[in-house]
Coordinates of C-alpha atoms and ligand atoms in Angstrom, one line a residue:
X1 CA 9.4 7.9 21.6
X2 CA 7.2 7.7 18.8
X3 CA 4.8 4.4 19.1
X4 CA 4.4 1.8 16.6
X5 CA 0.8 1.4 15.1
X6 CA 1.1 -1.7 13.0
X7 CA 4.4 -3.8 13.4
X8 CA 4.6 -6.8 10.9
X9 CA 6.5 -9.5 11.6
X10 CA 8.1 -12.5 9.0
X11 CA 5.0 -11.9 7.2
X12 CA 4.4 -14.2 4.3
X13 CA 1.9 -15.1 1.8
X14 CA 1.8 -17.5 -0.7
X15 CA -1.0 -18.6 -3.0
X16 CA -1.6 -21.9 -4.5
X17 CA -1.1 -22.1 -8.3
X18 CA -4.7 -22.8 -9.8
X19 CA -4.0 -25.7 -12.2
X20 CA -6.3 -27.8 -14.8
X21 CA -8.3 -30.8 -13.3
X22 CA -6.2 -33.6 -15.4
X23 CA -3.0 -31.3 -14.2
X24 CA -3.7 -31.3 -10.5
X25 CA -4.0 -35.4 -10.6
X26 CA -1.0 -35.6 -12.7
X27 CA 1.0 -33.0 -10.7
X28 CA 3.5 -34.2 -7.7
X29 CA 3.1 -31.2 -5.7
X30 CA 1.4 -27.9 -5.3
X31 CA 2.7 -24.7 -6.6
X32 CA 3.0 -21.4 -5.1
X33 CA 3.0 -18.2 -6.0
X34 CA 5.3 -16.4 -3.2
X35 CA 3.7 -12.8 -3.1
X36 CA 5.0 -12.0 0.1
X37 CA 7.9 -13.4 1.6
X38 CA 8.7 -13.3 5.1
X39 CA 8.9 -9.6 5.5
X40 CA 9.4 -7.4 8.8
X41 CA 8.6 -3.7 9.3
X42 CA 6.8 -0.8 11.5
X43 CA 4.7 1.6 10.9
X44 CA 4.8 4.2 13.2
X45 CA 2.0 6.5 14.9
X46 CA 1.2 9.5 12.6
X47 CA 3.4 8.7 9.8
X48 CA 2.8 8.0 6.1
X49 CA 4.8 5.2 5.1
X50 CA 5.9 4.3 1.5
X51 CA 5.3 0.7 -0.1
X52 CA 7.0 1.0 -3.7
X53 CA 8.1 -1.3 -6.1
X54 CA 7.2 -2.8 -9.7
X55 CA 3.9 -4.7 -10.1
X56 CA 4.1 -7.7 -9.0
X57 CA 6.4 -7.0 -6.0
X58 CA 3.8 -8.0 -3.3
X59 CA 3.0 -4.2 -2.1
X60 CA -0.9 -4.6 -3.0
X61 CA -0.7 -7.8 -1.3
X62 CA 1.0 -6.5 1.8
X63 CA -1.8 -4.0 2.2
X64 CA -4.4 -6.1 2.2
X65 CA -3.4 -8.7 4.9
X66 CA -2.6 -5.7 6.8
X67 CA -6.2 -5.1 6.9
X68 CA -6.6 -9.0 7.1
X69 CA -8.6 -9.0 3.8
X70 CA -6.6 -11.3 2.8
X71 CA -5.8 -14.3 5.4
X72 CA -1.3 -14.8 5.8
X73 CA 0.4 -17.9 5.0
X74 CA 2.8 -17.4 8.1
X75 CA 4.0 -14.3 10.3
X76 CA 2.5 -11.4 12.9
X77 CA 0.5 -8.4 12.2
X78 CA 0.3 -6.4 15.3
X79 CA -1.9 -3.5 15.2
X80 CA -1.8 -1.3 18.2
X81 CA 0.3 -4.1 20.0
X82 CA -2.9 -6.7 19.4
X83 CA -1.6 -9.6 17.3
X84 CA -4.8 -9.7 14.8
X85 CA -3.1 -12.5 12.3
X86 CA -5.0 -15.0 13.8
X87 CA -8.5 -13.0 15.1
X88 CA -11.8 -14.6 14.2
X89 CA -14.0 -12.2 11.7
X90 CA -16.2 -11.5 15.1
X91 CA -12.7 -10.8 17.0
X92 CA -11.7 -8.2 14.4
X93 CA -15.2 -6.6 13.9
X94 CA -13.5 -4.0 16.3
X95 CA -10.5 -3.8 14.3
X96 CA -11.6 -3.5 11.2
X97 CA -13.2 0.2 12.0
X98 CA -9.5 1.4 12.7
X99 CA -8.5 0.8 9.4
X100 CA -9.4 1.4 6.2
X101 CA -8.5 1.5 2.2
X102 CA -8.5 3.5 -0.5
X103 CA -8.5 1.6 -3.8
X104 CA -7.0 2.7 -6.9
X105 CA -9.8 2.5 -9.0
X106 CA -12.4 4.8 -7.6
X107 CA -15.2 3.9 -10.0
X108 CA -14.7 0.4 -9.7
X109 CA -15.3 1.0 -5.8
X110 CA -18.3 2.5 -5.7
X111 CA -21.3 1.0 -6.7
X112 CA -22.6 2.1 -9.6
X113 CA -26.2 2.0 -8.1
X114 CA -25.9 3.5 -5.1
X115 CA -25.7 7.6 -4.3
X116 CA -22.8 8.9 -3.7
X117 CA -23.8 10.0 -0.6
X118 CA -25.1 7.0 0.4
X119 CA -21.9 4.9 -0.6
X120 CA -19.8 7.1 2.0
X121 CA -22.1 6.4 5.0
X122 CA -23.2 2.4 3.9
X123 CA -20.3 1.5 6.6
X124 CA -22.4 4.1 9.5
X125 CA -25.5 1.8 8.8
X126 CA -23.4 -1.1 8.7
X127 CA -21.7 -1.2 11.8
X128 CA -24.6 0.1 13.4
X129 CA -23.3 3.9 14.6
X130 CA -26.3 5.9 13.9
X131 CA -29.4 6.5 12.1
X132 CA -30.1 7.6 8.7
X133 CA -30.7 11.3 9.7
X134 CA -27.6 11.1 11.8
X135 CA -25.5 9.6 8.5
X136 CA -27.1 12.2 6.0
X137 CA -25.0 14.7 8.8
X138 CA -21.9 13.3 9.3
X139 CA -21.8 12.1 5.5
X140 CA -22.4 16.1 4.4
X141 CA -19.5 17.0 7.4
X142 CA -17.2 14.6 5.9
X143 CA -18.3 15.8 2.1
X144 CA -16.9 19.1 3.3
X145 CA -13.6 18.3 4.8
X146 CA -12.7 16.7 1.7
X147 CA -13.9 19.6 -0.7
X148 CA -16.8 17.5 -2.5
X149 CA -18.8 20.4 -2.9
X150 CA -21.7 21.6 -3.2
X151 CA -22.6 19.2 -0.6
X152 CA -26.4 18.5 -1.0
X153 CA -25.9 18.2 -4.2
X154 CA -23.6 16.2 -4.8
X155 CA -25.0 13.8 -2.4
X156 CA -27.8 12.9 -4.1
X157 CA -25.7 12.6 -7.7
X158 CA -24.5 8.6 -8.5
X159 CA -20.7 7.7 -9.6
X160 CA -20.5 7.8 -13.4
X161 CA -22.0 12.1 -12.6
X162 CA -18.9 12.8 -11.1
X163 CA -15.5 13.8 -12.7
X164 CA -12.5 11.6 -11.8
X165 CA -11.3 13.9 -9.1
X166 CA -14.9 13.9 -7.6
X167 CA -14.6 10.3 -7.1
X168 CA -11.8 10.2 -5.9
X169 CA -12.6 12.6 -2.6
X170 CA -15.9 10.4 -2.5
X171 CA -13.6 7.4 -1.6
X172 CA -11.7 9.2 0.5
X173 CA -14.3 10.7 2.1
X174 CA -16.2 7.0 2.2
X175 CA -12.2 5.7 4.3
X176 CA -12.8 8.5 7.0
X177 CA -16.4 8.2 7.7
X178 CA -15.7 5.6 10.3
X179 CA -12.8 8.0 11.8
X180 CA -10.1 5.3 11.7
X181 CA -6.4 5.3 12.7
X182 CA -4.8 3.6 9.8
X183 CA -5.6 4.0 6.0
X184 CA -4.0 1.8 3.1
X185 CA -4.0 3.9 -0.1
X186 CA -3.2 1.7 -3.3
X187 CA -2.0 3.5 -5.7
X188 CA -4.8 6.4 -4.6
X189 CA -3.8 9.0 -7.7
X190 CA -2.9 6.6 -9.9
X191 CA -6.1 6.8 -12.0
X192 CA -6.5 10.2 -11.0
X193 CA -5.9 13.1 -14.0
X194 CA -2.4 14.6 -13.8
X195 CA -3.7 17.7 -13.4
X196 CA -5.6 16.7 -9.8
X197 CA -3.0 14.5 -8.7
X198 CA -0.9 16.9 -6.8
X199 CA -4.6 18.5 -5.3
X200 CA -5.4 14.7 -4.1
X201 CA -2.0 14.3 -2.7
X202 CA -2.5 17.8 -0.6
X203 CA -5.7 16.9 0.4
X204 CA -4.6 13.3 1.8
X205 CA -1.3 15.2 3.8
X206 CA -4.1 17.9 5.1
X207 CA -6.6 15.6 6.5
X208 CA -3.5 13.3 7.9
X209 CA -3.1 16.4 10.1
X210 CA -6.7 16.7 10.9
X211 CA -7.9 13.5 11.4
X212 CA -4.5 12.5 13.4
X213 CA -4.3 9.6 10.4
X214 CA -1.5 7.0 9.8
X215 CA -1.2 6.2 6.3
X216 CA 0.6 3.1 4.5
X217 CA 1.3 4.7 0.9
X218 CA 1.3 1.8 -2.2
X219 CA 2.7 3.0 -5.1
X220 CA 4.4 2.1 -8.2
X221 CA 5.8 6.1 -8.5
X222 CA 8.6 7.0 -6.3
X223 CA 8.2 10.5 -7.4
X224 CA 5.0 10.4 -5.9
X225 CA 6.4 8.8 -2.3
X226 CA 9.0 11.8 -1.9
X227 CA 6.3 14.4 -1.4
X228 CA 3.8 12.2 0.6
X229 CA 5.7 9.7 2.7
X230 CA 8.1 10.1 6.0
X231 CA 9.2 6.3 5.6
X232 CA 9.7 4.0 2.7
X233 CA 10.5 0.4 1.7
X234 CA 11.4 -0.4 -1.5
X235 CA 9.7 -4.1 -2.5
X236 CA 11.0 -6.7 -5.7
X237 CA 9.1 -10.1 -5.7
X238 CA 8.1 -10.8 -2.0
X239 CA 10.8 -9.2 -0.5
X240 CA 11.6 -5.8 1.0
X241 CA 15.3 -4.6 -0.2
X242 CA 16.1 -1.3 1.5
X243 CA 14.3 0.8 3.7
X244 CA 14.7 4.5 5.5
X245 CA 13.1 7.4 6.1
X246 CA 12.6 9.1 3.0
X247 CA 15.5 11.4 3.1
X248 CA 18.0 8.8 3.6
X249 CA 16.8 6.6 0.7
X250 CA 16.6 9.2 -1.7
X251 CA 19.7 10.9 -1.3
X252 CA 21.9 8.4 -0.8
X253 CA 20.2 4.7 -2.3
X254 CA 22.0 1.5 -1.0
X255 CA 20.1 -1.1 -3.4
X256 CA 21.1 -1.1 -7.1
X257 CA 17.3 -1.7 -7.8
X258 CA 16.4 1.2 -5.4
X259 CA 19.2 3.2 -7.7
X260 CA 17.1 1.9 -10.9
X261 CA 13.9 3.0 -9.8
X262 CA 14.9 6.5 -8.4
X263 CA 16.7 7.4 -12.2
X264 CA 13.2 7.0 -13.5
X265 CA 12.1 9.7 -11.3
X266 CA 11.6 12.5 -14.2
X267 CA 13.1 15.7 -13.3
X268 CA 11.4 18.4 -13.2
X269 CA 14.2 20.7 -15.7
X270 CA 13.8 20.2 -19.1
X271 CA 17.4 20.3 -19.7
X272 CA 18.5 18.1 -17.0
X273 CA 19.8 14.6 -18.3
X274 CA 19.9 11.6 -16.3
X275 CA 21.0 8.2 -16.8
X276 CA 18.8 5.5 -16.8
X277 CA 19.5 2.1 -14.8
X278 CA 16.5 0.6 -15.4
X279 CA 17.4 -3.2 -15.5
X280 CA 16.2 -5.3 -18.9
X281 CA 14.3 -8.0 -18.8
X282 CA 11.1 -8.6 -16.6
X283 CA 10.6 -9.8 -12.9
X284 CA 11.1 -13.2 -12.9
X285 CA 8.3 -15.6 -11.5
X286 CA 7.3 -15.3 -8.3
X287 CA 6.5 -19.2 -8.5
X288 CA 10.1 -20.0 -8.5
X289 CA 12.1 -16.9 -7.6
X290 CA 15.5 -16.9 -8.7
X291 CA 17.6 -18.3 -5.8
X292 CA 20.4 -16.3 -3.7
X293 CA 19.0 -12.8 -4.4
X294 CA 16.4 -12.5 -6.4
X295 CA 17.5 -9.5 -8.4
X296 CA 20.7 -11.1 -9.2
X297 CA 19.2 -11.8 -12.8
X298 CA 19.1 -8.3 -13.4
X299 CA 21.0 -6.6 -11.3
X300 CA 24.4 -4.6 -13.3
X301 CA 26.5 -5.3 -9.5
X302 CA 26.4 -9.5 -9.4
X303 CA 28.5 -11.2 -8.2
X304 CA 28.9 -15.0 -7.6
X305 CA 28.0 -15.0 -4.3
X306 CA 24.7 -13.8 -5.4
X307 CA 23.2 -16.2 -6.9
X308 CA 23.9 -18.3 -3.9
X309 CA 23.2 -16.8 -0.3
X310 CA 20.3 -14.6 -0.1
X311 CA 21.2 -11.4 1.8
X312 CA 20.2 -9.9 4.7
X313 CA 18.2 -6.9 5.7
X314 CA 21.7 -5.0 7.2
X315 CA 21.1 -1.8 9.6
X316 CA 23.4 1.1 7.6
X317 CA 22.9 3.7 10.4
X318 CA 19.6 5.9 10.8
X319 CA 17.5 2.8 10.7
X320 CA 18.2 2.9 7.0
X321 CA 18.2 -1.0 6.2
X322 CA 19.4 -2.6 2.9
X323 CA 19.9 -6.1 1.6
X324 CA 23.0 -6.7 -0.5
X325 CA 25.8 -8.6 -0.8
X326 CA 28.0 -5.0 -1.9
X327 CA 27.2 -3.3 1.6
Ligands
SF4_1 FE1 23.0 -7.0 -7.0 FE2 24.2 -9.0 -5.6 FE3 23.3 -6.7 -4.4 FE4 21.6 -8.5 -5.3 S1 23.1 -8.9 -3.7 S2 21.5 -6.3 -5.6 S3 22.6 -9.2 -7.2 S4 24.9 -6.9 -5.9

């Protein structure tokens, strides 16, 4: 049976609305901005599993109190079967070399003064794990396995002398120096150019193999998830709203907002026509999320129950789980 690395459970997080001096005296109570809202799932040992959804559907968020760089509001994270939700910083110094992220922004991420060979190994020095001739080593080793060549000299160039692709593999290259178990990859091609992305993508599934990686995939492209990710949850304001292995979900969606997202997925025949479902209208606020379910503003299937009783996360068969009121 295949083990669970990270199990979340009821997580939620909300932040407090930041409100003008004269406003917060005047104001009855606090607002909150509900970016995650009690959500439950696994990731398991080994497999790359997909976060998707619009902006602004708490994916980003979800990632980073995984990696408890942001604190939660409520709810377990479990990594390994250790509840680390409530661990002190010294508690998860441990912890925090298991797992590590991949921002979207690559040249945001590195620091513009530092060498790019330097920024990969900073964490070696950091967390103590060798010396500087040591790091120049491992650094060049790691350079290699994720084709940032030629090595020794690339190592000595600084961020804005590398293409966008370059960059990329640096932060990459910068997650697996520490040799952890779990990565969270924002949006990791996003800022990549089209013509690298698919490179990237095979680089990340080839060094899953040989590093014996877990990977939770954030993404705004579900195009992107069906060549990457095993597993998949679909996410709209806080809340997850079907989830599956990757087959299940994409060949037969449960979730009319699941539906929407997948007819955006462009096929790849020019002649091919597809119908659109992409609901009008934006998401609503996550400050005061529409009540009942919270597509129910948008979605084409409502019904009046809707609007009232929030559905539940319903097992379909095949651990393929989906909330709505039609199943
Ligand atoms: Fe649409 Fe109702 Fe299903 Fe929500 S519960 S997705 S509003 S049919």
């Amino acid at each position: 049976m295949v083990k669970n690395l990270v199990e979340v459970r009821n997580l939620k997080k909300y932040f407090p609305v930041q409100k003008g001096f004269v406003e917060t005296l005047l104001a009855r109570k606090i607002d909150y901005i509900k970016a995650v809202d009690d959500i439950s799932f696994n990731i398991r040992k080994g497999e790359v599993f997909g976060l998707a959804g619009e902006s602004g559907s708490g994916k980003t968020t979800t990632g980073r109190l995984i990696l408890r760089l942001t604190e939660p509001t409520e709810g377990k994270i479990f990594f390994n079967n250790t509840d680390i939700s409530s661990l002190s910083p010294t508690e998860m110094r441990g912890f925090r070399k298991r797992m590590q992220i991949i921002f979207q922004d690559p040249y945001a991420s590195l620091n513009p003064r530092m060498k790019i060979g330097d920024s990969i190994g900073h964490s070696l020095l950091i967390h103590k794990i060798c010396d500087e001739d040591e790091k120049r080593k491992k650094v060049l080793n790691i350079m290699e396995n994720v084709g940032l060549t030629p090595t020794n000299v690339l190592y000595g160039k600084y961020p804005h002398q590398l293409s966008g692709g370059q960059r990329q593999r640096a932060v990459i290259a910068r997650a697996l120096i520490l040799q952890p178990d779990l990565i969270v990859a924002d949006e990791p091609i996003a800022m990549a150019d089209v013509s690298v992305r698919a490179t990237l993508l095979k680089l990340m599934i080839d060094l899953k193999h040989e590093f014996n990686l877990t990977y939770l995939f954030i993404t705004h492209d579900l195009a992107t998830t069906k060549y990457i990710c095993d597993r998949i949850a679909i996410m709209y304001l806080g809340k997850i709203f079907e989830t599956g292995n990757i087959y299940d979900v994409y060949s037969n969606p449960k979730h009319p907002y699941t539906e929407a997202l997948l007819s955006a997925v462009p096929i790849p025949d020019p002649k091919a026509r597809r119908k659109h479902l992409i609901p009008g209208g934006e998401i609503p606020s996550p400050i005061n999320p529409p009540p009942g379910c919270r597509f129910h503003p948008r979605c084409p299937h409502t019904m009046d129950i809707c609007s009232k009783e929030e559905p539940e996360l319903i097992d379909l068969g095949n651990n393929h789980l989906v909330a709505c009121h039609l199943k």
